[in-house]
mmCIF file of C-alpha atoms in Angstrom:
data_model
loop_
_atom_site.group_PDB
_atom_site.id
_atom_site.type_symbol
_atom_site.label_atom_id
_atom_site.label_comp_id
_atom_site.label_asym_id
_atom_site.label_seq_id
_atom_site.Cartn_x
_atom_site.Cartn_y
_atom_site.Cartn_z
ATOM 1 C CA MET A 8 187.420 -0.403 99.022
ATOM 2 C CA ARG A 9 185.035 3.016 97.460
ATOM 3 C CA HIS A 10 183.850 3.831 101.134
ATOM 4 C CA LYS A 11 187.468 3.513 102.254
ATOM 5 C CA PHE A 12 188.564 5.587 99.895
ATOM 6 C CA LEU A 13 185.676 8.571 100.460
ATOM 7 C CA TYR A 14 186.088 8.413 104.347
ATOM 8 C CA ALA A 15 190.143 9.151 103.744
ATOM 9 C CA LEU A 16 190.122 11.466 101.552
ATOM 10 C CA PHE A 17 187.105 13.384 104.162
ATOM 11 C CA LEU A 18 189.317 12.420 107.230
ATOM 12 C CA SER A 19 192.387 14.385 105.004
ATOM 13 C CA GLN A 20 190.686 17.122 104.343
ATOM 14 C CA LEU A 21 189.526 17.320 107.561
ATOM 15 C CA PHE A 22 192.878 17.202 108.628
ATOM 16 C CA LEU A 23 194.467 19.729 106.304
ATOM 17 C CA SER A 24 191.777 22.141 107.657
ATOM 18 C CA LEU A 25 193.191 21.319 111.379
ATOM 19 C CA TYR A 26 197.046 21.773 110.307
ATOM 20 C CA SER A 27 198.669 24.704 111.322
ATOM 21 C CA PRO A 28 198.501 26.318 114.956
ATOM 22 C CA LEU A 29 199.207 29.931 114.414
ATOM 23 C CA HIS A 30 196.006 30.364 111.956
ATOM 24 C CA PRO A 31 193.044 32.176 114.034
ATOM 25 C CA LEU A 32 190.555 30.024 113.696
ATOM 26 C CA LYS A 33 191.007 26.742 116.464
ATOM 27 C CA VAL A 34 189.906 23.630 116.287
ATOM 28 C CA GLN A 35 186.558 24.862 117.854
ATOM 29 C CA GLU A 36 185.689 27.317 115.333
ATOM 30 C CA ARG A 37 186.753 24.937 112.586
ATOM 31 C CA LEU A 38 184.007 22.409 114.090
ATOM 32 C CA VAL A 39 181.558 25.257 114.535
ATOM 33 C CA ILE A 40 182.286 25.385 110.540
ATOM 34 C CA LEU A 41 181.848 21.745 109.695
ATOM 35 C CA PHE A 42 178.494 21.678 111.971
ATOM 36 C CA GLY A 43 177.475 25.006 109.677
ATOM 37 C CA SER A 44 178.735 23.230 106.457
ATOM 38 C CA VAL A 45 176.342 20.006 107.544
ATOM 39 C CA ALA A 46 173.342 22.222 108.261
ATOM 40 C CA ILE A 47 173.416 24.391 105.012
ATOM 41 C CA GLY A 48 173.500 21.247 102.852
ATOM 42 C CA LEU A 49 170.648 19.794 104.804
ATOM 43 C CA THR A 50 169.110 22.964 104.645
ATOM 44 C CA ILE A 51 169.438 23.847 100.677
ATOM 45 C CA SER A 52 168.660 20.281 99.486
ATOM 46 C CA ASN A 53 165.594 20.366 101.346
ATOM 47 C CA LEU A 54 163.998 24.071 100.867
ATOM 48 C CA THR A 55 165.077 23.271 97.090
ATOM 49 C CA TYR A 56 162.459 20.307 97.486
ATOM 50 C CA LEU A 57 160.118 22.253 99.237
ATOM 51 C CA TYR A 58 159.847 24.675 96.887
ATOM 52 C CA PHE A 59 159.614 22.244 94.251
ATOM 53 C CA ILE A 60 156.643 21.028 95.635
ATOM 54 C CA HIS A 61 154.860 24.529 96.823
ATOM 55 C CA ASN A 62 155.357 25.333 92.654
ATOM 56 C CA ASP A 63 154.574 21.977 91.466
ATOM 57 C CA PHE A 64 157.339 21.350 89.201
ATOM 58 C CA GLY A 65 157.447 17.925 89.689
ATOM 59 C CA ALA A 66 159.708 17.118 92.415
ATOM 60 C CA ASN A 67 160.009 14.009 91.612
ATOM 61 C CA GLU A 68 159.246 13.723 87.754
ATOM 62 C CA VAL A 69 162.830 11.427 86.752
ATOM 63 C CA LEU A 70 164.904 12.893 83.663
ATOM 64 C CA PHE A 71 166.918 9.917 82.890
ATOM 65 C CA SER A 72 168.000 6.639 84.492
ATOM 66 C CA LEU A 73 171.249 5.014 85.189
ATOM 67 C CA ASN A 74 172.472 2.029 84.725
ATOM 68 C CA SER A 75 169.262 0.457 83.414
ATOM 69 C CA ARG A 76 170.245 -1.576 80.847
ATOM 70 C CA HIS A 77 172.868 -3.377 82.995
ATOM 71 C CA SER A 78 171.111 -3.782 86.648
ATOM 72 C CA LYS A 79 170.503 -7.162 86.402
ATOM 73 C CA TYR A 80 174.322 -7.936 85.414
ATOM 74 C CA THR A 81 175.825 -5.882 87.566
ATOM 75 C CA GLY A 82 173.690 -6.111 90.525
ATOM 76 C CA ILE A 83 173.689 -2.655 91.045
ATOM 77 C CA PRO A 84 170.249 -0.915 91.491
ATOM 78 C CA GLU A 85 168.882 1.066 88.947
ATOM 79 C CA ILE A 86 169.340 5.255 90.094
ATOM 80 C CA SER A 87 166.595 7.820 88.954
ATOM 81 C CA VAL A 88 167.869 10.801 88.268
ATOM 82 C CA THR A 89 165.266 13.693 88.929
ATOM 83 C CA LYS A 90 165.164 17.324 88.304
ATOM 84 C CA VAL A 91 165.311 17.707 92.348
ATOM 85 C CA MET A 92 168.771 15.993 92.018
ATOM 86 C CA ILE A 93 170.377 18.188 88.928
ATOM 87 C CA THR A 94 169.274 21.782 90.868
ATOM 88 C CA LEU A 95 170.879 19.886 94.167
ATOM 89 C CA TRP A 96 173.725 18.813 92.508
ATOM 90 C CA THR A 97 174.200 21.719 90.572
ATOM 91 C CA LEU A 98 173.019 24.739 91.873
ATOM 92 C CA GLY A 99 172.905 23.356 95.480
ATOM 93 C CA SER A 100 176.687 22.516 95.719
ATOM 94 C CA PHE A 101 177.613 25.471 94.592
ATOM 95 C CA LEU A 102 175.841 27.585 97.175
ATOM 96 C CA HIS A 103 176.995 25.400 100.064
ATOM 97 C CA THR A 104 180.472 26.156 98.995
ATOM 98 C CA VAL A 105 179.905 29.693 98.614
ATOM 99 C CA PHE A 106 178.588 29.403 102.663
ATOM 100 C CA ASP A 107 181.044 27.544 103.675
ATOM 101 C CA LEU A 108 184.064 30.399 102.251
ATOM 102 C CA THR A 109 181.676 33.125 103.549
ATOM 103 C CA ILE A 110 181.139 31.824 107.462
ATOM 104 C CA TRP A 111 185.058 30.827 107.589
ATOM 105 C CA HIS A 112 185.515 34.134 106.252
ATOM 106 C CA ILE A 113 183.089 36.129 108.836
ATOM 107 C CA LYS A 114 185.520 34.412 111.498
ATOM 108 C CA ALA A 115 188.965 34.685 110.611
ATOM 109 C CA LEU A 116 187.636 38.140 110.534
ATOM 110 C CA THR A 117 189.719 38.294 106.586
ATOM 111 C CA LEU A 118 188.501 41.790 105.793
ATOM 112 C CA CYS A 119 189.635 43.258 109.181
ATOM 113 C CA ARG A 120 192.939 42.094 108.840
ATOM 114 C CA TYR A 121 193.676 43.034 105.673
ATOM 115 C CA GLY A 122 192.774 46.672 106.947
ATOM 116 C CA GLY A 123 194.979 45.780 110.057
ATOM 117 C CA LEU A 124 191.979 46.111 112.044
ATOM 118 C CA VAL A 125 192.339 43.275 114.179
ATOM 119 C CA ASN A 126 191.683 42.954 117.988
ATOM 120 C CA GLU A 127 190.602 41.151 120.554
ATOM 121 C CA LYS A 128 187.201 42.708 120.388
ATOM 122 C CA LEU A 129 186.667 41.891 116.638
ATOM 123 C CA ALA A 130 187.617 38.288 116.536
ATOM 124 C CA ARG A 131 185.010 38.022 119.447
ATOM 125 C CA MET A 132 182.336 39.922 117.543
ATOM 126 C CA GLY A 133 183.450 37.652 114.369
ATOM 127 C CA ARG A 134 182.893 34.451 116.577
ATOM 128 C CA VAL A 135 180.133 35.552 117.850
ATOM 129 C CA VAL A 136 178.193 36.527 114.557
ATOM 130 C CA GLY A 137 179.857 33.710 112.621
ATOM 131 C CA LEU A 138 178.615 30.847 115.704
ATOM 132 C CA PHE A 139 174.430 32.810 115.091
ATOM 133 C CA ILE A 140 174.739 32.539 111.382
ATOM 134 C CA VAL A 141 175.541 28.627 112.232
ATOM 135 C CA MET A 142 173.094 28.170 114.992
ATOM 136 C CA VAL A 143 170.158 29.755 112.285
ATOM 137 C CA VAL A 144 171.002 27.922 110.132
ATOM 138 C CA MET A 145 171.121 24.583 112.269
ATOM 139 C CA GLY A 146 167.820 24.894 113.129
ATOM 140 C CA LEU A 147 166.116 26.389 109.496
ATOM 141 C CA GLY A 148 167.532 22.794 108.608
ATOM 142 C CA GLY A 149 166.259 20.478 110.960
ATOM 143 C CA TYR A 150 162.297 22.029 110.397
ATOM 144 C CA ALA A 151 163.297 21.451 106.915
ATOM 145 C CA VAL A 152 164.189 17.809 107.717
ATOM 146 C CA ILE A 153 161.720 17.444 110.108
ATOM 147 C CA LEU A 154 159.189 18.912 108.193
ATOM 148 C CA ARG A 155 160.405 16.801 104.442
ATOM 149 C CA ALA A 156 160.325 13.764 106.603
ATOM 150 C CA THR A 157 156.994 13.814 107.730
ATOM 151 C CA HIS A 158 156.257 14.674 103.912
ATOM 152 C CA ASP A 159 158.018 11.418 102.573
ATOM 153 C CA TYR A 160 155.999 8.831 104.872
ATOM 154 C CA LYS A 161 153.405 7.475 103.252
ATOM 155 C CA GLY A 162 152.177 4.243 105.183
ATOM 156 C CA ASP A 163 149.812 4.014 107.716
ATOM 157 C CA GLY A 164 148.936 6.879 109.740
ATOM 158 C CA SER A 165 150.489 9.498 106.783
ATOM 159 C CA VAL A 166 149.656 12.950 107.048
ATOM 160 C CA SER A 167 151.907 13.583 103.821
ATOM 161 C CA GLU A 168 147.983 14.991 102.616
ATOM 162 C CA GLU A 169 148.438 17.723 104.912
ATOM 163 C CA VAL A 170 152.145 18.786 104.849
ATOM 164 C CA GLU A 171 151.691 19.492 101.292
ATOM 165 C CA GLU A 172 148.787 21.137 101.270
ATOM 166 C CA SER A 173 150.279 23.809 104.417
ATOM 167 C CA ILE A 174 153.365 24.006 102.302
ATOM 168 C CA LYS A 175 151.286 25.445 98.899
ATOM 169 C CA ASN A 176 149.308 27.486 100.994
ATOM 170 C CA ASN A 177 152.298 29.218 102.991
ATOM 171 C CA GLU A 178 151.238 28.072 106.145
ATOM 172 C CA ILE A 179 153.541 27.273 108.668
ATOM 173 C CA TYR A 180 152.704 23.087 109.412
ATOM 174 C CA ASP A 181 152.574 22.278 113.444
ATOM 175 C CA VAL A 182 155.033 19.820 113.564
ATOM 176 C CA ASP A 183 153.982 16.979 115.897
ATOM 177 C CA VAL A 184 156.214 14.378 117.277
ATOM 178 C CA GLU A 185 154.074 11.215 117.127
ATOM 179 C CA ASP A 186 154.180 11.852 113.248
ATOM 180 C CA LYS A 187 155.417 9.131 111.319
ATOM 181 C CA ARG A 188 158.325 10.652 109.322
ATOM 182 C CA SER A 189 160.672 8.776 106.382
ATOM 183 C CA PHE A 190 164.150 9.972 106.824
ATOM 184 C CA ARG A 191 165.758 8.052 103.295
ATOM 185 C CA PHE A 192 166.571 11.086 101.086
ATOM 186 C CA LEU A 193 169.508 11.614 103.854
ATOM 187 C CA LEU A 194 170.971 8.992 101.775
ATOM 188 C CA GLY A 195 170.860 11.618 98.510
ATOM 189 C CA TYR A 196 171.609 14.166 100.593
ATOM 190 C CA LEU A 197 175.248 12.324 100.774
ATOM 191 C CA VAL A 198 176.349 12.977 96.874
ATOM 192 C CA GLU A 199 175.216 16.923 97.435
ATOM 193 C CA PHE A 200 177.369 17.405 100.356
ATOM 194 C CA VAL A 201 180.811 15.344 98.682
ATOM 195 C CA LEU A 202 179.783 17.121 95.281
ATOM 196 C CA ALA A 203 180.197 20.293 97.260
ATOM 197 C CA LEU A 204 183.044 19.429 99.833
ATOM 198 C CA PHE A 205 185.365 17.358 97.102
ATOM 199 C CA VAL A 206 184.492 19.015 93.727
ATOM 200 C CA TYR A 207 183.036 22.520 93.691
ATOM 201 C CA TYR A 208 185.579 23.767 97.385
ATOM 202 C CA PRO A 209 188.331 22.659 95.658
ATOM 203 C CA ILE A 210 187.786 24.864 92.278
ATOM 204 C CA ALA A 211 186.548 27.945 94.513
ATOM 205 C CA VAL A 212 189.754 27.958 96.786
ATOM 206 C CA THR A 213 191.385 27.766 93.504
ATOM 207 C CA ILE A 214 190.308 30.160 91.988
ATOM 208 C CA VAL A 215 190.044 32.245 94.842
ATOM 209 C CA PHE A 216 194.322 31.594 95.512
ATOM 210 C CA SER A 217 194.934 32.611 91.464
ATOM 211 C CA GLY A 218 193.583 35.577 92.000
ATOM 212 C CA VAL A 219 192.029 35.259 88.463
ATOM 213 C CA LEU A 220 188.964 37.464 89.710
ATOM 214 C CA GLY A 221 190.861 40.254 92.024
ATOM 215 C CA CYS A 222 191.916 42.673 88.955
ATOM 216 C CA ASP A 223 195.807 41.814 89.286
ATOM 217 C CA GLY A 224 195.104 41.470 92.859
ATOM 218 C CA ARG A 225 193.252 44.702 93.645
ATOM 219 C CA ILE A 226 190.029 43.275 95.229
ATOM 220 C CA PRO A 227 190.257 42.242 99.187
ATOM 221 C CA VAL A 228 189.701 38.220 99.192
ATOM 222 C CA LEU A 229 189.401 37.425 95.603
ATOM 223 C CA GLY A 230 193.193 38.829 94.857
ATOM 224 C CA GLY A 231 194.234 35.597 96.086
ATOM 225 C CA ARG A 232 198.061 34.849 96.042
ATOM 226 C CA PRO A 233 198.964 37.820 93.746
ATOM 227 C CA ARG A 234 197.710 40.813 96.289
ATOM 228 C CA GLU A 235 199.620 38.631 98.932
ATOM 229 C CA VAL A 236 202.859 38.926 97.139
ATOM 230 C CA LYS A 237 202.122 42.547 96.621
ATOM 231 C CA LYS A 238 201.303 43.368 100.086
ATOM 232 C CA GLU A 239 204.670 41.240 100.735
ATOM 233 C CA GLN A 240 206.277 43.735 98.465
ATOM 234 C CA ILE A 241 205.096 46.518 100.078
ATOM 235 C CA TYR A 242 206.540 45.504 103.322
ATOM 236 C CA LEU A 243 209.910 44.817 102.357
ATOM 237 C CA GLN A 244 210.327 48.157 100.666
ATOM 238 C CA ARG A 245 209.269 49.987 103.711
ATOM 239 C CA LYS A 246 211.199 47.945 105.763
ATOM 240 C CA ARG A 247 214.374 48.840 103.964
ATOM 241 C CA GLU A 248 213.608 52.210 103.369
ATOM 242 C CA SER A 249 213.528 52.587 107.207
ATOM 243 C CA LYS A 250 217.068 50.902 107.429
ATOM 244 C CA ILE A 251 218.403 53.595 105.582
ATOM 245 C CA LEU A 252 216.609 56.312 107.174
ATOM 246 C CA ARG A 253 218.071 54.971 110.485
ATOM 247 C CA ALA A 254 221.542 54.394 108.591
ATOM 248 C CA LEU A 255 221.528 58.364 107.459
ATOM 249 C CA LYS A 256 220.371 59.787 111.112
ATOM 250 C CA SER A 257 222.630 57.774 112.607
ATOM 251 C CA GLY A 258 225.529 58.949 110.249
ATOM 252 C CA GLY A 259 226.613 55.631 109.349
ATOM 253 C CA SER A 260 227.402 55.526 105.313
ATOM 254 C CA GLU A 261 226.972 52.072 104.934
ATOM 255 C CA VAL A 262 223.977 49.690 104.891
ATOM 256 C CA ASN A 263 224.531 46.010 104.579
ATOM 257 C CA GLY A 264 227.633 46.730 102.721
ATOM 258 C CA THR A 265 226.866 49.275 100.249
ATOM 259 C CA ASP A 266 227.100 53.077 100.297
ATOM 260 C CA ALA A 267 223.705 54.447 101.827
ATOM 261 C CA THR A 268 223.116 57.676 100.505
ATOM 262 C CA ALA A 269 224.181 56.147 97.036
ATOM 263 C CA SER A 270 221.499 54.470 97.382
ATOM 264 C CA TYR A 271 218.822 55.819 98.646
ATOM 265 C CA GLY A 272 219.284 59.277 96.688
ATOM 266 C CA ARG A 273 216.192 60.728 96.883
ATOM 267 C CA VAL A 274 213.145 59.739 98.056
ATOM 268 C CA ASP A 275 211.371 60.694 94.893
ATOM 269 C CA SER A 276 213.663 58.403 93.170
ATOM 270 C CA PHE A 277 212.132 55.096 94.496
ATOM 271 C CA ASP A 278 208.955 53.401 92.740
ATOM 272 C CA TYR A 279 206.590 53.242 94.933
ATOM 273 C CA PHE A 280 203.617 51.265 94.449
ATOM 274 C CA ASP A 281 200.648 52.968 95.244
ATOM 275 C CA GLU A 282 199.167 51.016 98.398
ATOM 276 C CA ASN A 283 195.451 52.410 97.123
ATOM 277 C CA GLN A 284 194.789 50.669 94.304
ATOM 278 C CA ILE A 285 195.227 46.883 96.762
ATOM 279 C CA MET A 286 192.457 48.269 98.773
#
């Protein structure tokens, strides 16, 4: 039942991201972002593990255990939580979310859209840059996964000691296709991925949308909804002014049933909103 719930939650998140056909990011771009999200999660997880090994931080040192007293009654095995797990579930998931938001804004050309500078050339550049970043992350993550899988295998024919020695000596290990590997650690990666996608990401998006970090709508991206409201107010004000000016030039005296001269008055009588303060 729990697996069905997580599967349904993931599908709902995916379909929500593919919802509007008016969004500048189409299905192909969203799939690239999804692959990049999976790749960055694997990269962060395995590079963190290798970093702990390189610095002898005790990657497999157990901090505490879950369900240690009730495992024989519930049938659920005891779960040992290590230093690497805590690091991945906190800092790792946060960095994963930051990458997802960053690659999203790069491919959507968010900063360029704020300045009205978007054209086909810039849009193509944003897609290429985003794809390049995702490909680099996938390559780095793939190597990290193979390296850790080779290190974790402890059975016959294991080369774990050679891999660990190369990591501690800052050497690039020459991966051999015939090396035996263990990929059991990928199950632990799912926890980091679920936390990043369904916990940290919604929190980060909510904070960005609320604009609490945007200095009352003055900072792009972080300005959130308050910034968009102010931009809409500027647009409506300019639209109203242009309509009144056209009416005055054409010699009309009424706009929308009101006296144009009386409603317009002097130009400096308007309470103008300074656009520079929300650059």
